[in-house]
Structure formats: structure tokens, C-alpha cells
Coordinates of C-alpha atoms in Angstrom, one line a residue:
X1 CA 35.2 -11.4 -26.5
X2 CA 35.2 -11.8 -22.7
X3 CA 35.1 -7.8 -22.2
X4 CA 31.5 -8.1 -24.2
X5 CA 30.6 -11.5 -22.2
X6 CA 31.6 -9.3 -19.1
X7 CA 29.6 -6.4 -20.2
X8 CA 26.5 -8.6 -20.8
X9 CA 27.1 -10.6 -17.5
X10 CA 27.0 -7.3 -15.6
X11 CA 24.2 -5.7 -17.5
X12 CA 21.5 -8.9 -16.8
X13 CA 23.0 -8.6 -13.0
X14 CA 22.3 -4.8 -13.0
X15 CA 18.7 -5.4 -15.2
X16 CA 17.6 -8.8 -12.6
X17 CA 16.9 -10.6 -15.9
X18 CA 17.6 -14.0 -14.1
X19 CA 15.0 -12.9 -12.1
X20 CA 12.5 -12.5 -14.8
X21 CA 13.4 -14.8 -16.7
X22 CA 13.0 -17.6 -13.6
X23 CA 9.9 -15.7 -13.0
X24 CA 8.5 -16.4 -16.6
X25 CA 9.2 -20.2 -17.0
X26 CA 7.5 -20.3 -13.6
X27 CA 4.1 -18.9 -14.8
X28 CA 4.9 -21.1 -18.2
X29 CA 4.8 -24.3 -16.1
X30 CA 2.0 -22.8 -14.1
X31 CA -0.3 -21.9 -17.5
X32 CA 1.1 -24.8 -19.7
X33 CA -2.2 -26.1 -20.8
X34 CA -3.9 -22.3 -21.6
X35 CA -0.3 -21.3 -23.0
X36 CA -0.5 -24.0 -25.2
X37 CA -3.3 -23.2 -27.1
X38 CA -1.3 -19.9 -28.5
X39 CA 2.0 -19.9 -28.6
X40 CA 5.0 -20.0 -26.0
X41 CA 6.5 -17.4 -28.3
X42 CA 3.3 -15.0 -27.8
X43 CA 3.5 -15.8 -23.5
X44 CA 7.1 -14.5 -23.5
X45 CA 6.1 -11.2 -26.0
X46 CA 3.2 -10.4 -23.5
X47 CA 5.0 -11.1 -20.8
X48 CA 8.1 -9.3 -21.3
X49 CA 5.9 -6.2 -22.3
X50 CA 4.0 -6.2 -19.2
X51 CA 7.2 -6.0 -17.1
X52 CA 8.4 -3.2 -19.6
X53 CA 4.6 -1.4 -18.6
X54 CA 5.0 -1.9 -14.7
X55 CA 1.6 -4.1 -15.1
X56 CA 3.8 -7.4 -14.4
X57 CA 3.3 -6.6 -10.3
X58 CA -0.4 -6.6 -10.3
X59 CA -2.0 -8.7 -7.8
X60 CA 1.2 -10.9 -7.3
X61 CA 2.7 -11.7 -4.1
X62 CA 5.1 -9.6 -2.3
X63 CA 8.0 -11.4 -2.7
X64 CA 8.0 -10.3 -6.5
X65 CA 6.7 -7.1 -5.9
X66 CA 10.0 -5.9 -3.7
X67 CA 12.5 -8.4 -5.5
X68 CA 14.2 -5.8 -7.8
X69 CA 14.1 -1.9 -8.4
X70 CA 11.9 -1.6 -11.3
X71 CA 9.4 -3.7 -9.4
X72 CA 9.3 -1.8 -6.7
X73 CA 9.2 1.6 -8.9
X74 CA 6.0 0.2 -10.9
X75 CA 4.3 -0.9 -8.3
X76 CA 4.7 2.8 -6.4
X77 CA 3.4 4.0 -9.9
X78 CA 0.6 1.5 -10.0
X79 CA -0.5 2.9 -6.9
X80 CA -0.5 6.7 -7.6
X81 CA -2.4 5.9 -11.1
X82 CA -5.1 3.9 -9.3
X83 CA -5.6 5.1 -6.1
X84 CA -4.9 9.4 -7.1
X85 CA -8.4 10.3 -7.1
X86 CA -8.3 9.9 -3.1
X87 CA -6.4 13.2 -3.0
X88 CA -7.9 15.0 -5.7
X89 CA -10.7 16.8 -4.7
X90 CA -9.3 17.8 -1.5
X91 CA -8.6 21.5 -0.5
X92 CA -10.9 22.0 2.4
X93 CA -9.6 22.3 5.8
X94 CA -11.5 20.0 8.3
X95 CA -11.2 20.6 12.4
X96 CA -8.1 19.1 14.0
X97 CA -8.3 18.3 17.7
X98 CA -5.6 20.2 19.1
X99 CA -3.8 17.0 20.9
X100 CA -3.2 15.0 18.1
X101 CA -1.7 16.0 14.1
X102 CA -1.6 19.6 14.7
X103 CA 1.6 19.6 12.4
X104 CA -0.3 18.6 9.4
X105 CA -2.7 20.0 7.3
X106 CA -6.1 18.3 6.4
X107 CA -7.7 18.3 2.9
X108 CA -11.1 17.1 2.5
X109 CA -9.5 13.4 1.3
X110 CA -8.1 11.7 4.4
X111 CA -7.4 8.4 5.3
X112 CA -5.8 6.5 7.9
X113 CA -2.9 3.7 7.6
X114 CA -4.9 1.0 7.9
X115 CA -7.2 2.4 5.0
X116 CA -4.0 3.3 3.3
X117 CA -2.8 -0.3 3.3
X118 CA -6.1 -1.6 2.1
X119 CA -5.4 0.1 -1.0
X120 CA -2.1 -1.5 -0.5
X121 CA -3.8 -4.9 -0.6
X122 CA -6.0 -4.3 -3.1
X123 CA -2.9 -4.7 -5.8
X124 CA -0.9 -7.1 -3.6
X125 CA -3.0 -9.0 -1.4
X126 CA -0.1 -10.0 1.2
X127 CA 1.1 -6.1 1.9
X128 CA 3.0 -6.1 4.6
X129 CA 1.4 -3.8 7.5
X130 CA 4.7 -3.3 8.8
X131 CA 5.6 -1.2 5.7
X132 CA 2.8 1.0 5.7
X133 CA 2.5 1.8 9.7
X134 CA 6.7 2.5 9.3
X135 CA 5.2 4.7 5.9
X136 CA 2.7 6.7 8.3
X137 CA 5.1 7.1 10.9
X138 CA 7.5 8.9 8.7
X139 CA 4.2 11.9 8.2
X140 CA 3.0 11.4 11.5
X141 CA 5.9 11.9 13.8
X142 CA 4.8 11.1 17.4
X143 CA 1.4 11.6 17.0
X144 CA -1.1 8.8 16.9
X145 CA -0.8 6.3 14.4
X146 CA -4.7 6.6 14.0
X147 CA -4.3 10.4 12.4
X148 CA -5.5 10.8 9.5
X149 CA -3.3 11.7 6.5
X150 CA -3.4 13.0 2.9
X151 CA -3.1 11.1 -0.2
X152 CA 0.4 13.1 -1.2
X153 CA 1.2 13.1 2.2
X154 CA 1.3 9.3 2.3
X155 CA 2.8 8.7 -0.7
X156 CA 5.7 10.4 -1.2
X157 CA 6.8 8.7 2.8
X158 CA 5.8 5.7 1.0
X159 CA 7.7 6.1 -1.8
X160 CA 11.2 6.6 0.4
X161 CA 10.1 3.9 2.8
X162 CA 9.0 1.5 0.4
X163 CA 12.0 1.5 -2.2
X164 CA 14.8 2.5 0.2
X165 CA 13.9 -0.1 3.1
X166 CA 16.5 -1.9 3.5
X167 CA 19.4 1.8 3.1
X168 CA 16.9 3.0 6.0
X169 CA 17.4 0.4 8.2
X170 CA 21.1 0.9 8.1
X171 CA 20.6 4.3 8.9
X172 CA 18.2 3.6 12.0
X173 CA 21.4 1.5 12.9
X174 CA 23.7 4.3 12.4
X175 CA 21.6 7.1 13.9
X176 CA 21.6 5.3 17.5
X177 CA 25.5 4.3 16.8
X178 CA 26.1 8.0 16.9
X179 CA 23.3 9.1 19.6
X180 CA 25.1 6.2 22.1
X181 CA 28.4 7.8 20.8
X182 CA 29.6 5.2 19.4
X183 CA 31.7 4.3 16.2
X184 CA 29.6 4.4 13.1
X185 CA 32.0 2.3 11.3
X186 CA 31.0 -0.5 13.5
X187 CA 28.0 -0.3 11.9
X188 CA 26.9 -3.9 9.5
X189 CA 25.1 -3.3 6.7
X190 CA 22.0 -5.5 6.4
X191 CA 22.6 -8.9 4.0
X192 CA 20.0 -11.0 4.6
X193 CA 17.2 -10.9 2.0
X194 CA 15.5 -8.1 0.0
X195 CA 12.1 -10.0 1.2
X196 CA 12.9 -10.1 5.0
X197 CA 12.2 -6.5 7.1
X198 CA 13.5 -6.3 9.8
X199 CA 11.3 -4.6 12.6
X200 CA 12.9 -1.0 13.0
X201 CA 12.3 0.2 16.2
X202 CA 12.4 4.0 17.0
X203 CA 15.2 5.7 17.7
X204 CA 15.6 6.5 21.0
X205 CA 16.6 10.6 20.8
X206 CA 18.1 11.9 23.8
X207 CA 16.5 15.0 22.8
X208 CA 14.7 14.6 19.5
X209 CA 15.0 18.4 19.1
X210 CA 18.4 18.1 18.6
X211 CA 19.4 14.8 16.9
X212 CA 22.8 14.4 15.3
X213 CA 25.9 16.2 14.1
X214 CA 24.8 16.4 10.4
X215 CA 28.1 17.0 9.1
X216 CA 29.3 13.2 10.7
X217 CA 25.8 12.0 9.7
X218 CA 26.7 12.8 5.8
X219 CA 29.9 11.1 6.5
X220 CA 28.2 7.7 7.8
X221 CA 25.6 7.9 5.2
X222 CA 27.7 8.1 2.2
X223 CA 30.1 5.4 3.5
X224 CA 27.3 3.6 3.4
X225 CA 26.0 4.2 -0.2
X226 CA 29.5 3.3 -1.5
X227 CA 29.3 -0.3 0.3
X228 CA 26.0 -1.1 -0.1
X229 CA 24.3 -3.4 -2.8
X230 CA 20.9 -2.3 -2.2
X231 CA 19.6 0.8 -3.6
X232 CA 20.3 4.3 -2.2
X233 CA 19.0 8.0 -2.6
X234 CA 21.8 9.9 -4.7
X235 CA 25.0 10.5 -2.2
X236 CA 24.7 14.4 -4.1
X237 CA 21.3 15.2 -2.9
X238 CA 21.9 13.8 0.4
X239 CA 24.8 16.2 0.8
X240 CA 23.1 19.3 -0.1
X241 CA 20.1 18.1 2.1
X242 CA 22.1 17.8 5.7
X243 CA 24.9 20.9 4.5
X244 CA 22.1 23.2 5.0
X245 CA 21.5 22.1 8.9
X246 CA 23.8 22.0 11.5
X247 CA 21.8 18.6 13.3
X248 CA 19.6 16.4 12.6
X249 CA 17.1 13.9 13.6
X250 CA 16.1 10.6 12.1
X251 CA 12.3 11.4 11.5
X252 CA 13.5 14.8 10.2
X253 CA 15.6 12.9 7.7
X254 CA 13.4 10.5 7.1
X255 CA 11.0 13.4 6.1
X256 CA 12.9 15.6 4.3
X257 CA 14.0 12.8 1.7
X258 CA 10.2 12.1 1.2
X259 CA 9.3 16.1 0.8
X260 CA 12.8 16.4 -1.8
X261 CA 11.8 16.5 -5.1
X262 CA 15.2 15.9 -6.3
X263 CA 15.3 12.7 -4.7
X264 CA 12.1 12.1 -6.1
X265 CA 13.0 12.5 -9.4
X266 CA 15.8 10.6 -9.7
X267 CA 13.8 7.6 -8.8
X268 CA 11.3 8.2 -11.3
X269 CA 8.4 6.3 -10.2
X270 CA 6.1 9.4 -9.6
X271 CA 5.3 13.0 -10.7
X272 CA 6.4 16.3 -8.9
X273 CA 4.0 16.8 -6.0
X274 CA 2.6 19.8 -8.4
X275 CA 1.1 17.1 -11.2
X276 CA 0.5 14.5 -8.3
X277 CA -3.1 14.3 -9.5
X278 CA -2.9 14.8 -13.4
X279 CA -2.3 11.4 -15.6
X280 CA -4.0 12.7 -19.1
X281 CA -3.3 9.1 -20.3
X282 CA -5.3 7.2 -17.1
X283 CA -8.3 9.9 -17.5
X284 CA -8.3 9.1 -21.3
X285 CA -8.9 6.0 -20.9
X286 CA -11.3 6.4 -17.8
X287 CA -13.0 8.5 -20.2
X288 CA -13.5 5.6 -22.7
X289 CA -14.7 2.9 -19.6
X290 CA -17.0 6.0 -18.6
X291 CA -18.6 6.5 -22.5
X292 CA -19.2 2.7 -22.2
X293 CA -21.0 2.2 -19.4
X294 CA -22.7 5.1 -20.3
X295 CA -24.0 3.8 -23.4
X296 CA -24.7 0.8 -22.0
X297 CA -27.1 2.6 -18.9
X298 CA -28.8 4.8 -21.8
X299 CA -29.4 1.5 -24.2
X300 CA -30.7 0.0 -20.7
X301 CA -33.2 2.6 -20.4
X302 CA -34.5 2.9 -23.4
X303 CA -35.5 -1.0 -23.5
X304 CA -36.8 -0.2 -20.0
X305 CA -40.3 2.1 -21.3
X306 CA -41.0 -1.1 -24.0
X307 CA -42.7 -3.8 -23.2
X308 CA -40.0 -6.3 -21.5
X309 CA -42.3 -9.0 -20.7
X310 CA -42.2 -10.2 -24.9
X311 CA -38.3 -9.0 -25.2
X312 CA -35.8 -12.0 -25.0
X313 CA -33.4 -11.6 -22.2
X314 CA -30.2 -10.2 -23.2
X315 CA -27.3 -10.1 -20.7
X316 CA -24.7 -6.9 -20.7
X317 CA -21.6 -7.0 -23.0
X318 CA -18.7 -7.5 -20.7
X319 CA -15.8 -4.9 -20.2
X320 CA -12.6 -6.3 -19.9
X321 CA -9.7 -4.5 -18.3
X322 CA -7.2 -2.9 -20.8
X323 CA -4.5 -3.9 -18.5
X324 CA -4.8 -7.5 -16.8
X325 CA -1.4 -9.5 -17.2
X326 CA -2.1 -12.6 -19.7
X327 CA -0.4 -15.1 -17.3
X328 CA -3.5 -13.7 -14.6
X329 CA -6.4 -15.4 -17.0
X330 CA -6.0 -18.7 -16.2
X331 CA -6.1 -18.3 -12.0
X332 CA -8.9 -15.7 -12.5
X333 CA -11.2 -17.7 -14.8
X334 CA -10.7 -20.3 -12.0
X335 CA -11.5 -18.1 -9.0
X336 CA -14.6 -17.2 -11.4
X337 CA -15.8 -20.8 -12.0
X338 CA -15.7 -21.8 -8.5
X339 CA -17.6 -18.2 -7.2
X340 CA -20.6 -19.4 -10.5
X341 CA -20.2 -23.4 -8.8
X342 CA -21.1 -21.7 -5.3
X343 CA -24.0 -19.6 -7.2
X344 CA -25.8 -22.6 -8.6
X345 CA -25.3 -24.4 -5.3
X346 CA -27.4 -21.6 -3.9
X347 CA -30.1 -21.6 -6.4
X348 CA -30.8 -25.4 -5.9

């Protein structure tokens, strides 16, 4: 009996189900009155499924969004499936001043990071920019942090960045350790909270050209995966990755695990870089929102060539989104009431 009480102990720790569990009972209290008018038993159902879809992070503060793995890995997917279309006409080449990016490749669909985090914002409003110029910095090197860069460019450096923040802050700590010469086993890995980052700054190569000994790099590194509780690219992958290089620097490694598809993979969240911009089940239903509004802009146009002035005024049907988290209604139809308030104010 206390092996299976063990067993279920260490799966709920592994799962954060404290954490969603505290999470719900929070938006219960928050919604009592609307909750009350269906069901508890219904708020948990819904709620429980939208953290098994990924839809539970929408619009919530970062604090949730970064507080366990799965969040983090549906809010990276959240991103790709709304934002995609940024990249996916691209293909032609645009001119490049010669000072500035001439490493990277420009498809017609280019943005810059503060655009990029914008997106960013658009699903959680309190996006750190820290994340997302640490993100750019990862494609852009030492060029300006005002380059623009492409869609799968950006996302697969802030895929590493974003789940792996607090493993790549330990190795920004280790990287100088062993630049200064010092003993990497010195090196404290970060416990404070998965909500605090820490500002990383640069490492300071002696000659960026030539960066580390990659064999005591891999040594440091996987040290480090085996003692620390936050989540780590596979200690495998990382092997094969510095055992084909003699050195290394940290921006090299930094891009290399956002270019590895392996790595990629294993965490799941998005596609290979090949079916970056396919999602049949996103354009399926795009395709439904589309036939819609279409029917509703023909249906408009027709009425249009009759006589309006005797036709009774008839307002749109409304769309609702197939994927808005039930414990959202009640702060959005708020947010609504108070925008119509302001409206009528105008009028008068």
C-alpha cells in the first residue's frame, strides 16, 4: 500500500496536479456565481479538458504560462498554430544591407523582435521582453537586435529559449567558469523560482571563434542534467551534438540545439521544420470560420440590391470561438459590458 501511495505521490509531483488543481479552485472562487448556474462538476470536466488541449494557457498571466512543462509546451504550440501563416508565404529573397544579418536568409515574411513579441502578447498579455530579445539573440548573433528574422527562424530559438530557460542560464554560468578557467563544479545551479529570470548577460568570449573545449563542455553539461530539477534537452543528443566538434561557443550551442531536430522532437510541442506550416486540422476549421463569413457577406449582399429602407434591421449572427476556455466567459463578458457602457456614454 505505501509502494502505490508512493507511486501516486511521485506521479501528481511529476504531472504538477497540485498545481492545477490549486489553479482550478482558484478560477472556481473567481466564477462562483456563473459556475453556479451549471454545475461544479461540468467547470472541473471543461477545465481539466482544456489543460489536456493546451487551450488552458490562453490569455493568462505569465506566471501560469511557464509554471510547469506542459504549459510551457502548449503555449509554444498555441503559438505556431496561430501565428504560422507569418511564415508561410515566404520564399522570396529581399536585399540585405551588407553590414547587418548577412548570415541569415530572408523570406518574404519577416519580422522583427519586438513584432515577434507582440504576437507574444497577443496570447499572454504580460510576455516578458526579456524572453523574446534573449529568443532573437540566439538567430541573430551579434548583429543588430533590430534585424529582421523569419517565422521558423524565431521559433524554433524560441522554443529552446523559452522551455529550457532556467538549464540555459546554468550553462551561460558554466561557459564563462570554463572561458575564466575556472572549476565548473563550482558552478550553482539556479533554485530560485521557475517565474524569476534572471538577466543573462553575454558571454564574454575571449575569441568567440574558438569558444570551449567541447569534450569538458559535454562533461559540465551532463553533470548538470543529472542534478538539476528543471527540465533539460536529452543528455544523448547533447552528446552526439558537441562529439562532432572539437570547440564550441555558447551562441553556437545555443543555435545548434534550436536547428536539432532530435531535440525538437523529443519535446514535442512543434512539427519538423519540414511541416512547420501544415496543421490540416487548424486549416479545417479556418475553412469552416471562412464558409461562414462567407455566407454571411453573400446573404449581406443580396439584401443590399432590395429595398432596405422598409426591411427591419437585423444584426449579424455572432461567431463564437471554437476554443475560448469556459472559466474566460465571465472576465470577457465583463470587459464587454464596460467597452458597450463607454459606447452609450458616447452616443448621449
Amino acid at each position: 500500500i505505501l509502494t502505490s501511495v508512493s507511486c501516486s505521490l511521485l506521479f501528481a509531483a511529476q504531472r504538477h496536479v497540485l498545481t492545477y488543481m490549486e489553479d482550478a479552485v482558484s478560477q472556481l472562487l473567481e466564477n462562483r456565481e456563473d459556475i453556479s448556474q451549471y454545475g461544479i462538476a461540468r467547470f472541473f470536466t471543461e477545465y481539466f479538458n482544456s489543460v489536456r488541449q493546451g487551450t488552458h494557457i490562453l490569455f493568462r498571466e505569465f506566471s501560469f504560462v511557464q509554471a510547469t512543462p506542459h504549459n510551457r509546451a502548449s503555449f509554444l504550440r498555441t503559438f505556431w498554430r496561430c501565428f504560422r501563416t507569418v511564415g508561410k508565404n515566404g520564399g522570396k529573397e529581399q536585399p540585405v544591407k551588407e553590414s547587418q544579418c548577412s548570415h541569415l536568409s530572408f523570406p518574404a515574411d519577416l519580422l522583427t523582435a519586438q513584432e515577434y513579441h507582440c504576437l507574444l502578447q497577443l496570447l499572454c498579455p504580460d510576455f516578458p521582453m526579456e524572453l523574446t530579445q534573449k529568443a532573437a539573440r540566439i538567430v541573430l548573433m551579434d548583429d543588430a537586435m533590430d534585424c529582421l528574422m523569419s517565422f521558423s527562424d524565431f521559433l524554433f530559438a524560441f522554443q529552446i529559449q523559452f522551455y529550457y530557460s532556467e538549464f540555459l542560464e546554468s550553462v551561460a554560468a558554466i561557459y564563462q567558469d570554463l572561458l575564466a578557467g575556472k572549476n565548473p563544479n563550482t558552478v550553482i545551479v539556479p533554485t530560485s523560482s521557475s517565474g524569476q529570470h534572471r538577466q543573462r548577460q553575454p558571454p564574454n568570449d575571449c575569441n568567440p571563434l574558438e569558444g570551449v573545449e567541447a569534450s569538458l563542455f559535454y562533461q559540465c553539461l551532463e553533470s548538470l542534467c543529472d542534478r538539476s530539477k528543471y527540465s533539460c534537452p536529452p543528455s544523448a543528443l547533447v552528446k552526439e551534438m558537441l562529439s562532432s566538434v572539437q570547440r564550441m561557443t555558447f551562441y553556437g550551442f545555443l543555435m545548434a540545439l534550436a536547428k536539432d531536430q532530435g531535440i525538437n522532437r523529443a519535446l514535442g510541442a512543434l512539427p519538423d521544420k519540414g511541416d512547420l506550416f501544415l496543421d490540416p486540422a487548424m486549416d479545417q476549421e479556418l475553412e469552416k470560420l471562412v464558409a461562414q463569413v462567407s455566407g454571411l457577406s453573400v446573404s449581406g449582399s443580396a439584401s443590399s440590391s432590395a429595398d432596405t429602407a422598409n426591411m427591419p434591421v437585423r444584426n449579424s449572427p455572432r461567431i463564437n470561438s471554437p476554443w475560448k476556455p469556459l472559466h474566460h466567459r465571465r472576465k470577457m463578458d465583463a470587459e464587454s459590458e464596460g467597452s458597450n457602457e463607454e459606447t452609450d456614454d458616447s452616443e448621449n
